[in-house]
Tab-separated table of C-alpha atoms in Angstrom:
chain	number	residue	atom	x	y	z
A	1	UNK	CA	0.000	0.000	0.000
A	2	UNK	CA	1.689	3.191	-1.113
A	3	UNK	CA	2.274	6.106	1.370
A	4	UNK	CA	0.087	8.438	1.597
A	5	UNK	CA	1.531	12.012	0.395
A	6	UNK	CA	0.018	14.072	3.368
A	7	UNK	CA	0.521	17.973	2.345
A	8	UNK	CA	4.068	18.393	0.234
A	9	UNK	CA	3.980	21.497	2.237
A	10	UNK	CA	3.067	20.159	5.444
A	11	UNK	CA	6.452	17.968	5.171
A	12	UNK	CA	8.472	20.417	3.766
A	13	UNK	CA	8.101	22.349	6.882
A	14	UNK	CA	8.699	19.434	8.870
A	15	UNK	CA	12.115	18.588	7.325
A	16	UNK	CA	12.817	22.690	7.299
A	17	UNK	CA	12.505	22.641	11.189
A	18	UNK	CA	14.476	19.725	11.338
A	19	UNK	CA	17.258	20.937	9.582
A	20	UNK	CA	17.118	23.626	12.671
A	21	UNK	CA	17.828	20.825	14.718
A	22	UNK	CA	14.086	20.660	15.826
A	23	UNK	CA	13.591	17.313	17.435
A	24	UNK	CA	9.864	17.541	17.851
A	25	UNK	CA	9.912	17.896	13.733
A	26	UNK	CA	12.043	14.848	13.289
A	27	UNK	CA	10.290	13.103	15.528
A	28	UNK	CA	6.865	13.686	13.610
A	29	UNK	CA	8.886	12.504	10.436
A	30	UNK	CA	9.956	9.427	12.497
A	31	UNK	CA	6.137	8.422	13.450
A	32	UNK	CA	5.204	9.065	9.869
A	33	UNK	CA	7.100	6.486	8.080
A	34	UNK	CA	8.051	4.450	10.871
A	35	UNK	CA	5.602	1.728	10.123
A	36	UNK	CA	6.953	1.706	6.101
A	37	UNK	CA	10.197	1.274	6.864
A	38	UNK	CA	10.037	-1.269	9.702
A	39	UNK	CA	7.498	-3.047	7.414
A	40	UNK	CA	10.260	-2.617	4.196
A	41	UNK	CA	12.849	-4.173	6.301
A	42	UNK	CA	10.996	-6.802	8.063
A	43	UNK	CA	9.972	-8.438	4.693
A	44	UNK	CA	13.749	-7.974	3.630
A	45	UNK	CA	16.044	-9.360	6.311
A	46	UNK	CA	12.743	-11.865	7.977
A	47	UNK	CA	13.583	-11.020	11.604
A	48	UNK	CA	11.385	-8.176	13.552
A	49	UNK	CA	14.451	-7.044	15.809
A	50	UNK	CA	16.544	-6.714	13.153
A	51	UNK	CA	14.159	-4.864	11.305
A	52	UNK	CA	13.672	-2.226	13.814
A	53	UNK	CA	17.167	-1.879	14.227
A	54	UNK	CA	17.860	-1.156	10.511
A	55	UNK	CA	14.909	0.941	10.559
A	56	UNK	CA	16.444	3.229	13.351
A	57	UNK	CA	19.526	3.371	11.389
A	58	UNK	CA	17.680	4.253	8.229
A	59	UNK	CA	16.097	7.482	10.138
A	60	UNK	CA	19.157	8.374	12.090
A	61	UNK	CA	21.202	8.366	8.384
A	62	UNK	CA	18.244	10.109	7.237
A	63	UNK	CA	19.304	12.927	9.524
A	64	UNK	CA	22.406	13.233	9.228
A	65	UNK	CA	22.433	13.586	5.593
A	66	UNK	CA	19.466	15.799	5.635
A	67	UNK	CA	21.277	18.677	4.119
A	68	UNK	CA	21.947	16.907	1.100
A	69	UNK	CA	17.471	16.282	0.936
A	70	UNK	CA	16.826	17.647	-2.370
A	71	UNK	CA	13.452	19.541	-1.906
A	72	UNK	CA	12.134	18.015	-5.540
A	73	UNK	CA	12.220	14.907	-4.792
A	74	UNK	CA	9.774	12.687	-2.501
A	75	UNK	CA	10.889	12.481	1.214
A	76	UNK	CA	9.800	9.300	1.247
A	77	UNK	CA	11.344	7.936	-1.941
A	78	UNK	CA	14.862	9.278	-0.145
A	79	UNK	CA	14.222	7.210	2.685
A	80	UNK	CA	13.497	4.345	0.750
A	81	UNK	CA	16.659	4.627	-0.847
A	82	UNK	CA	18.340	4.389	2.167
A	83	UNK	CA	16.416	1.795	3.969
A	84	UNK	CA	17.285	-0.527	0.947
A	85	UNK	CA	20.380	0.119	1.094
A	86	UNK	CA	21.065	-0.768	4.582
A	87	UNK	CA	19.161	-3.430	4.204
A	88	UNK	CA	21.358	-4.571	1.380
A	89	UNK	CA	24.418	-3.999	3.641
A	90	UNK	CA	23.112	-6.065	6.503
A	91	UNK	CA	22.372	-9.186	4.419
A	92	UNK	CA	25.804	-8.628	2.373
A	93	UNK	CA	27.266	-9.008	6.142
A	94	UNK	CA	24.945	-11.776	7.374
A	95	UNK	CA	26.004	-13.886	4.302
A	96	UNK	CA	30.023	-13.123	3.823
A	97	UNK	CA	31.299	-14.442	0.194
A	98	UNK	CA	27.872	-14.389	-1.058
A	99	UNK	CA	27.685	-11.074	-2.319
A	100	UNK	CA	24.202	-9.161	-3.572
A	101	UNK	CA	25.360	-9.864	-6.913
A	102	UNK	CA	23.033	-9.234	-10.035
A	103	UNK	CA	20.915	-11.957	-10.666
A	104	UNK	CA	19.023	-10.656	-13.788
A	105	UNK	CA	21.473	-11.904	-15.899
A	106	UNK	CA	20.393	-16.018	-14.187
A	107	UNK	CA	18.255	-17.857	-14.853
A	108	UNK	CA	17.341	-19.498	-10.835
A	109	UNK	CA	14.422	-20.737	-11.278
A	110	UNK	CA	12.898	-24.115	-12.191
A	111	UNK	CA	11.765	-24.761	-14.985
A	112	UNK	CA	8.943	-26.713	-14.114
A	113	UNK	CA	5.184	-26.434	-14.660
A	114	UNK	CA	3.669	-26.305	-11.614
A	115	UNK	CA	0.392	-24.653	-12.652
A	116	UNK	CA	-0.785	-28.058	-13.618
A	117	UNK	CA	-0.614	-29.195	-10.321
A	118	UNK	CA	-4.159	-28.282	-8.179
A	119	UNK	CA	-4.630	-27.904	-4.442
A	120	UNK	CA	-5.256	-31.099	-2.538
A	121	UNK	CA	-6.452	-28.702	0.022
A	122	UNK	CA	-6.910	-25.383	1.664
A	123	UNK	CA	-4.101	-23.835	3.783
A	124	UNK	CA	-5.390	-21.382	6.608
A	125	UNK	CA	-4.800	-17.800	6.112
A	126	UNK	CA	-2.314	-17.919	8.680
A	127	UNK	CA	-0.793	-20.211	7.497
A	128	UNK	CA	-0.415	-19.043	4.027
A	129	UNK	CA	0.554	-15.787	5.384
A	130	UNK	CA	3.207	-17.536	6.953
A	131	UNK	CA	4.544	-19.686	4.154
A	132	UNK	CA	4.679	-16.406	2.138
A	133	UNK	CA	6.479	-14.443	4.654
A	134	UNK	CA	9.140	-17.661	4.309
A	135	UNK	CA	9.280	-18.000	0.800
A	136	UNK	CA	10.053	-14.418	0.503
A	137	UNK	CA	12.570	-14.523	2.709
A	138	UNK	CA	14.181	-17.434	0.127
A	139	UNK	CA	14.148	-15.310	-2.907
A	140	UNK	CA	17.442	-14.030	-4.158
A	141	UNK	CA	18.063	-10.536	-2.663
A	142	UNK	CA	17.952	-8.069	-5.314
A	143	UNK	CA	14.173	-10.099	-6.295
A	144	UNK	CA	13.296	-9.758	-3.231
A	145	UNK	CA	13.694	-6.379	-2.859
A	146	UNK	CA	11.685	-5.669	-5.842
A	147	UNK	CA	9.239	-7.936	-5.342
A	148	UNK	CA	8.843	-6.171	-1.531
A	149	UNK	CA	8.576	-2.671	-3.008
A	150	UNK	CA	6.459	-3.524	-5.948
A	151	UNK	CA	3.661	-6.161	-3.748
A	152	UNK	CA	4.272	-5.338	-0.241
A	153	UNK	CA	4.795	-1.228	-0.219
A	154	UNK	CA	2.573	-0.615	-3.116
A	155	UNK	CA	5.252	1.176	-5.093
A	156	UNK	CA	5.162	1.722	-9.152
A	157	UNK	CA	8.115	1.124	-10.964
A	158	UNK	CA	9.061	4.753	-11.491
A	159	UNK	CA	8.989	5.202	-8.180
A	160	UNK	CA	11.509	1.969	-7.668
A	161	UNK	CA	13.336	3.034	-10.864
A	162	UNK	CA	13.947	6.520	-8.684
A	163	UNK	CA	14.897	4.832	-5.401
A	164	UNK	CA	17.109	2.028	-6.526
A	165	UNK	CA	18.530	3.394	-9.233
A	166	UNK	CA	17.804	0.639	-11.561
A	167	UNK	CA	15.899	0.900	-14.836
A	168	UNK	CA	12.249	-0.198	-14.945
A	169	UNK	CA	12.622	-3.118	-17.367
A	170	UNK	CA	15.078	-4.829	-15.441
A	171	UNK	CA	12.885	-4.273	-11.954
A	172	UNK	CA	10.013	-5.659	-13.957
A	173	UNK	CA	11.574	-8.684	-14.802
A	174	UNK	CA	13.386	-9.117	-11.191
A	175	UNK	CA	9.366	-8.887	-9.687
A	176	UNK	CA	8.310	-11.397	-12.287
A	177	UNK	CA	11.050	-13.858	-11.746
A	178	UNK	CA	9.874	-13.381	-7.750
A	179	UNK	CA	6.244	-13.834	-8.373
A	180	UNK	CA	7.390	-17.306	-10.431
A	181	UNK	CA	9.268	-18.543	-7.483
A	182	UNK	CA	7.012	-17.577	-4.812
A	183	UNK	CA	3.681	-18.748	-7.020
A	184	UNK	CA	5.716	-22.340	-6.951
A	185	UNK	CA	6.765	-22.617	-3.542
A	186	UNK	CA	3.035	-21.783	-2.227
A	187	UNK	CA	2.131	-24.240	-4.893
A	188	UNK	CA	4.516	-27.116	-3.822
A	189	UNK	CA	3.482	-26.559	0.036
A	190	UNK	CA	0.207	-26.592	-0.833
A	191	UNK	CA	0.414	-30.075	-2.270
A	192	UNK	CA	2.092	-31.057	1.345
B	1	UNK	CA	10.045	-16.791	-19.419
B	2	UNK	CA	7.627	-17.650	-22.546
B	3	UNK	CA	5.521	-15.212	-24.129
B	4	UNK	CA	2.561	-16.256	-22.555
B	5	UNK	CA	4.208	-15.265	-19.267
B	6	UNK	CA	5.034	-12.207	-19.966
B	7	UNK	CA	1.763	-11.983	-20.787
B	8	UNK	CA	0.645	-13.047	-17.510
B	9	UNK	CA	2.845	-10.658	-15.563
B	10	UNK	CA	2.086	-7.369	-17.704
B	11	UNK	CA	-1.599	-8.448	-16.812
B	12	UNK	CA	-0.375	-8.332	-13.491
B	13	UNK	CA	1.375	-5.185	-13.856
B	14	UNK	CA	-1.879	-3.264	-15.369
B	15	UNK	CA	0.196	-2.802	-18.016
B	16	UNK	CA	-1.937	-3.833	-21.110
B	17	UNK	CA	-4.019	-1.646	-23.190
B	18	UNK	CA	-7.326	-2.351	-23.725
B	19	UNK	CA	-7.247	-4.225	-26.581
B	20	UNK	CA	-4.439	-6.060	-24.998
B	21	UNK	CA	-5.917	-7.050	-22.065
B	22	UNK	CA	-9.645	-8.227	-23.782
B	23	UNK	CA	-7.539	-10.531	-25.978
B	24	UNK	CA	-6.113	-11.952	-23.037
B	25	UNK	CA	-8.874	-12.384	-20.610
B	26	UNK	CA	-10.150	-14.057	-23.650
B	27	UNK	CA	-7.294	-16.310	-24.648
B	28	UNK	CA	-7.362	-17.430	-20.133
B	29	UNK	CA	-11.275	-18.248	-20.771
B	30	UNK	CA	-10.025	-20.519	-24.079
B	31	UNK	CA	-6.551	-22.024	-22.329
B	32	UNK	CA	-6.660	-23.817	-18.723
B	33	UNK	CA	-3.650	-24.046	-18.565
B	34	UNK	CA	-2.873	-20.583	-18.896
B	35	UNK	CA	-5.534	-19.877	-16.593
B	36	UNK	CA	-4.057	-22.108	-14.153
B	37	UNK	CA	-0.359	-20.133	-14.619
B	38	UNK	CA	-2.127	-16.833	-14.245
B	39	UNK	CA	-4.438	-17.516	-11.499
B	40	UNK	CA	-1.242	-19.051	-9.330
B	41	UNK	CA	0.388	-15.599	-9.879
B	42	UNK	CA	-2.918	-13.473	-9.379
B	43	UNK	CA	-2.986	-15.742	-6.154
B	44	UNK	CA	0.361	-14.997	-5.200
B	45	UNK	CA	-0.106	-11.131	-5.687
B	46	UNK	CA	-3.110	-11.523	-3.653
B	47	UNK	CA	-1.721	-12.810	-0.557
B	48	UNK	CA	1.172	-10.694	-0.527
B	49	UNK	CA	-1.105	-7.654	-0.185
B	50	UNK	CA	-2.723	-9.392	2.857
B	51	UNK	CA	0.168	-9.865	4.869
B	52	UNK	CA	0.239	-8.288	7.992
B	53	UNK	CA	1.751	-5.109	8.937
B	54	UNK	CA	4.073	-4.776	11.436
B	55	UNK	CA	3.707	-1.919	13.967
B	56	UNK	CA	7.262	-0.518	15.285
B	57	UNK	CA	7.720	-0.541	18.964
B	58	UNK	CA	6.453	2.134	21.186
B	59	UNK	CA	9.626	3.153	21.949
B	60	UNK	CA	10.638	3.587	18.195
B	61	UNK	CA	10.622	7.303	17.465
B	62	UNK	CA	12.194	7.598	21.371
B	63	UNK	CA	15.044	5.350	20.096
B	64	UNK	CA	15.553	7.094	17.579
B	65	UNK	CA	15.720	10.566	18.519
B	66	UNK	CA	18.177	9.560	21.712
B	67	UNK	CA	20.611	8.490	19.100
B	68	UNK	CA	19.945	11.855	17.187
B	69	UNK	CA	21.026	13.500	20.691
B	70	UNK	CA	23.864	15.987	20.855
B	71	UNK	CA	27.051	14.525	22.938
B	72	UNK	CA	27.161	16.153	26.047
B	73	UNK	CA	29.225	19.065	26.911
B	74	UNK	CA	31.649	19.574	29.323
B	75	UNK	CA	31.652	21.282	32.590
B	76	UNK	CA	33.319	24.461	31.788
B	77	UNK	CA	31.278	24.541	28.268
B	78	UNK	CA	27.620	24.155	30.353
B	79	UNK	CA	29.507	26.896	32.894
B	80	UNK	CA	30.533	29.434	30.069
B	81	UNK	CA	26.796	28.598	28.748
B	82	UNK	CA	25.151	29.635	31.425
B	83	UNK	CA	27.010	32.941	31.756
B	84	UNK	CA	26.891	34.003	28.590
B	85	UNK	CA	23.131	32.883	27.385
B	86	UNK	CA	20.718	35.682	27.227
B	87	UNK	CA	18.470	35.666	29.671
B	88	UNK	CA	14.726	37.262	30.181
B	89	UNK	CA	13.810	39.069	32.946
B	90	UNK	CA	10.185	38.904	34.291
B	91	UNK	CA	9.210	41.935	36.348
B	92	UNK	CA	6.313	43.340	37.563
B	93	UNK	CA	5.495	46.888	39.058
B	94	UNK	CA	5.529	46.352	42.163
B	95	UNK	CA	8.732	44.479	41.936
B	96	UNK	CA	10.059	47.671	40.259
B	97	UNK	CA	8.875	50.057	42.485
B	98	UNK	CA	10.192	47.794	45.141
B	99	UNK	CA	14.051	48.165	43.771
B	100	UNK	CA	13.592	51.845	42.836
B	101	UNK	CA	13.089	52.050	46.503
B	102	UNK	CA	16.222	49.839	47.848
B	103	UNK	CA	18.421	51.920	45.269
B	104	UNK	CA	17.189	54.997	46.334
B	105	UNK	CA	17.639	54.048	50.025
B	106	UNK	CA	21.080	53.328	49.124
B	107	UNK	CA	22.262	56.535	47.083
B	108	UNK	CA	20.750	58.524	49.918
B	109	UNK	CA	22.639	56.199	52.696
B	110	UNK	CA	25.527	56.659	50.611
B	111	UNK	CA	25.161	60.277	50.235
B	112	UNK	CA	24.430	61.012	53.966
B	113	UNK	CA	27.164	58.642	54.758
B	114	UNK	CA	30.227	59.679	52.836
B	115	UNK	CA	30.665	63.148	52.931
B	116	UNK	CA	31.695	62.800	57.110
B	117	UNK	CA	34.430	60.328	55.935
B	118	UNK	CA	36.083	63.378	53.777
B	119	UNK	CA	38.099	65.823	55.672
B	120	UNK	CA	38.840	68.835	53.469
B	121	UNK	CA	43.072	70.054	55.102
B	122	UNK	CA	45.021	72.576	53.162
B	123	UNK	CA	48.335	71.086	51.784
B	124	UNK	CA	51.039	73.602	52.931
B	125	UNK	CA	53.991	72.806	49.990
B	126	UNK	CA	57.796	73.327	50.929
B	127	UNK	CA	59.145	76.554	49.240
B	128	UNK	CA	55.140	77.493	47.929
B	129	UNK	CA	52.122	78.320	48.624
B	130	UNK	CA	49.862	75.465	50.436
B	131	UNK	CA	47.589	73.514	48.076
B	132	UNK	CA	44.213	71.973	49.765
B	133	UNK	CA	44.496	68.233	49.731
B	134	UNK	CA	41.580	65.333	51.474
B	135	UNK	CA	42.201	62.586	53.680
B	136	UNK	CA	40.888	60.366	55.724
B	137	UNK	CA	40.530	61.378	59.813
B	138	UNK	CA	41.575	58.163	60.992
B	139	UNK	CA	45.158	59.142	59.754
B	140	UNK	CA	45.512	60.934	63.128
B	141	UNK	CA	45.053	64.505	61.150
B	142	UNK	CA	48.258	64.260	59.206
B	143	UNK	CA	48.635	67.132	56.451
B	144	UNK	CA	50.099	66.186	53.240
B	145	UNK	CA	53.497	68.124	52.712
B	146	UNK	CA	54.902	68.297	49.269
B	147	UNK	CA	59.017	69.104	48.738
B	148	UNK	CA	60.287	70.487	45.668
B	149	UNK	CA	63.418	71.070	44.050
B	150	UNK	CA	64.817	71.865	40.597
B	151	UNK	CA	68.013	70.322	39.912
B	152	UNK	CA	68.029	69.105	36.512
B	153	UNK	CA	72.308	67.746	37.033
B	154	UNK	CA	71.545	65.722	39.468
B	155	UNK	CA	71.081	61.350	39.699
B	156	UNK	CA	69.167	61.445	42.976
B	157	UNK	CA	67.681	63.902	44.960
B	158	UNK	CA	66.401	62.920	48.675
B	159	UNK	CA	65.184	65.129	51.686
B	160	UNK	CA	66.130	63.883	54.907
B	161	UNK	CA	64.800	66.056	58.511
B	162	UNK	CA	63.237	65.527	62.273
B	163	UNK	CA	60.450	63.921	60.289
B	164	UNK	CA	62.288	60.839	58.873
B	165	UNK	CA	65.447	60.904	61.256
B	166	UNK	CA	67.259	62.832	59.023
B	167	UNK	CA	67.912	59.756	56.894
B	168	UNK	CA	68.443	60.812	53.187
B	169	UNK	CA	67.473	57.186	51.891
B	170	UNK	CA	63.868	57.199	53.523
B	171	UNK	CA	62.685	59.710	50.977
B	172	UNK	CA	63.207	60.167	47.987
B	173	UNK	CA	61.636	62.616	45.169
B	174	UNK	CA	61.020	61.724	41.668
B	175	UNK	CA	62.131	63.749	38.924
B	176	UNK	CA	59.700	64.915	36.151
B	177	UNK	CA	60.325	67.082	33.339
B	178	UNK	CA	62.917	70.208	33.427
B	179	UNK	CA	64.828	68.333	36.329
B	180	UNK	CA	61.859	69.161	38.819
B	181	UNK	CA	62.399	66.573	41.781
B	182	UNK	CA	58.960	66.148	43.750
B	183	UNK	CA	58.235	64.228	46.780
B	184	UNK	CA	55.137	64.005	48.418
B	185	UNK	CA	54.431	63.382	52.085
B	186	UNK	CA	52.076	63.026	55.360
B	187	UNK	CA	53.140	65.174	58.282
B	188	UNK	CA	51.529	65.863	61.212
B	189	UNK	CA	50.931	69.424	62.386
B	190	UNK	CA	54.121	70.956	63.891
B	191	UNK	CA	57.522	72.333	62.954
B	192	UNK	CA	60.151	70.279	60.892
B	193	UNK	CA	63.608	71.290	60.051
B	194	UNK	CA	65.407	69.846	56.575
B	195	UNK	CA	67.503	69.625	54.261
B	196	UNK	CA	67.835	68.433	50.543
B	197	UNK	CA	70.258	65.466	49.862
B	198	UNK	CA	71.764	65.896	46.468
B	199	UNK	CA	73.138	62.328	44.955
B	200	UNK	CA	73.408	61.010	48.258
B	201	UNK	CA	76.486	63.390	49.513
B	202	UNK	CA	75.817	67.148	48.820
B	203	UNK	CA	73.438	68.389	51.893
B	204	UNK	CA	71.743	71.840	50.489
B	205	UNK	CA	68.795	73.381	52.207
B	206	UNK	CA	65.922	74.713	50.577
B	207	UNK	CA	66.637	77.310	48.244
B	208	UNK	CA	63.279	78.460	48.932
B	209	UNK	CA	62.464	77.870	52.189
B	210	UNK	CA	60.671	81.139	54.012
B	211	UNK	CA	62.722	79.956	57.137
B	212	UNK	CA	65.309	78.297	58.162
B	213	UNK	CA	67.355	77.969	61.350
B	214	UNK	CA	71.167	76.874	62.394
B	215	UNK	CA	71.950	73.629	61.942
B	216	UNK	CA	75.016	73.479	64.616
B	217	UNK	CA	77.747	72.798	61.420
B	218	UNK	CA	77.652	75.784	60.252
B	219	UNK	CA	74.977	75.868	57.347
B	220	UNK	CA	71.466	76.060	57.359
B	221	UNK	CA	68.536	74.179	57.570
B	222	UNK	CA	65.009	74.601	56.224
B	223	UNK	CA	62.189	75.378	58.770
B	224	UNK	CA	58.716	73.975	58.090
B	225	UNK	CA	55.457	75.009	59.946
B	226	UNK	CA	52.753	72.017	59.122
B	227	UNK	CA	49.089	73.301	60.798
B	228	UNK	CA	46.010	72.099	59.947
């Protein structure tokens, strides 16, 4: 679900009194996108301390590097930006020697025709929920990341294109190569 | 990925025209099997959008501004901060009337006070006429004498007499401009005889002295009268 863009110059006033070194502002800022950026790196790194953590980071980057804010751009496309990126960084670390290397170029997925397979039965929303949150967590980092920001924040691909820095073809195709992989894995665990 | 699934995932995507997307929705009512691929998909989109939200911590935003927290300052900075940040001062008119009052108490105190603490004494000079000088009564009403003498050859010029034991080295006068030696000191009220001490060995007396009297060697010494 995309954020909401409350009053351009509501926020710009916000981030102006910030850059005075107005807590209270910031702190508004914080509890605005709080819940998108915990969300953003829950989905990316799968564990809810972690995510807060790299959430707090992402704000108190945010800050410091608030000077360099360009006005015409989305405040919340910048924080994006660096929320992926740190989440990038953390997994990059968690997984040494495995680097976030560009998988567009791969072909990782099976081949196989799974959509002639048919549920033997009905998983609970729970559990589904569940399932998906795992089977996310198994795609291939840079997929996952697109497929988080396309399905999970609600984002369009210009607005991905503008925080990642990657053209809008190639995000396209990393989503659909995610939404392959995750549409077999719920299949195979429905068949379980 | 075959045509047919890029198909499915522009579908996805909303990213078909019209005409695109009826010949599609058409080609998923002819195909099961395509149906099948793009309902897995449509089913995987679908659940995604259902997961739940995560709400951050209620301590979140408080984490995070502690960390955006200046480093604290040390002693003597918070010390010089304090004396040196401007300040506003709430008054009232009462309280103002109420230090108008204390100050004026204390100019008037001060006024009434100070004047009995100045005695006005004339200044009788050696060799000229007496010049008024103040000081303080508790000085045992001692009059302020000053010696003169011009003698612009000489290193050191002293004035020794009953007043300082006739020791040339107790005081000595200062020279100023022209070779004009002053010297400047508290007598009480009475008579004083002296003599200058030029460069510690040539005893003269005061060239202008009104009076003077025998000193017993066969020159003269300089008479002072010192009255109040």
């Amino acid at each position: 679900m995309p954020i909401e863009h409350r009053g351009s110059s509501d926020e710009a006033k916000l981030i102006a009194r910030s850059l005075a070194q107005d807590p209270d502002a910031f702190g508004q800022l914080v509890e605005r996108y709080a819940t998108v950026i915990v969300n953003l790196a829950y989905r990316m790194v799968g564990d809810r301390t972690e995510a807060e953590d790299l959430a707090q980071e992402t704000f108190v980057a945010a800050f410091k590097s608030l000077p360099a804010f360009r006005a015409e751009s989305k405040f919340s496309t910048w924080l994006y930006r660096i929320a992926a990126n740190k989440c990038k960084d953390w997994l990059r670390a968690k997984r040494p020697g495995q680097a976030v290397h560009d998988v567009d170029g791969e072909d990782v997925l099976d081949d196989r025709v799974v959509e002639e397979r048919t549920p033997e039965r009905l998983l609970s929303q729970q559990q589904v929920a569940e399932q998906l949150g795992g089977a996310i967590q198994r795609l291939p980092p840079l997929y996952r990341e697109a497929f988080v920001l396309k399905h999970v924040e609600g984002l369009s691909y210009e607005e991905m294109q503008e925080i990642l820095g990657v053209k809008t073809d190639t995000l396209k195709m990393r989503v659909y190569k995610g939404r392959l992989q995750l549409s077999r894995e719920l299949a195979e665990l429905k068949e379980v | 990925m075959d045509e047919r699934d890029i198909l499915i995932q522009r579908f996805l995507d909303d990213d078909l025209t019209p005409k695109e997307r009826a010949a599609f929705l058409q080609a998923v009512d002819a195909d099961p099997l395509l149906r099948r691929r793009w309902l897995n998909l449509e089913l995987v989109v679908a659940e995604t959008a259902q997961l739940p939200r995560l709400a951050p911590s209620s301590r979140f935003v408080a984490q995070v501004l502690t960390q955006l927290a200046p480093a604290p300052i040390s002693p003597w900075a918070r010390l010089r901060a304090a004396l040196t940040v401007p300040r506003t001062l709430e008054w009232n008119l009462a309280g103002a009337m109420a230090m108008v009052c204390v100050a004026v108490v204390a100019v008037v105190g001060l006024l009434r006070l100070a004047p009995d603490r100045i005695v006005e004494v004339p200044v009788p000079v050696a060799g000229s006429q007496a010049q008024t000088a103040s000081l303080a009564p508790g000085q045992g009403a001692k009059v302020f004498v000053r010696f003169m003498l011009l003698q612009p050859g000489a290193r050191s010029v002293s004035v020794a007499g009953d007043f300082n034991g006739w020791d040339p080295g107790q005081t000595k006068l200062e020279q100023s401009e022209g070779g004009v030696w002053t010297a400047m000191i508290a007598l009480k009220p009475g008579r004083y005889q002296y003599m200058f001490v030029i460069d510690g060995k040539q005893w003269i007396p005061d060239p202008l002295a009104i009076d003077g009297a025998g000193d017993g060697f066969g020159a003269q010494n300089a008479v002072l009268d010192v009255a109040i």
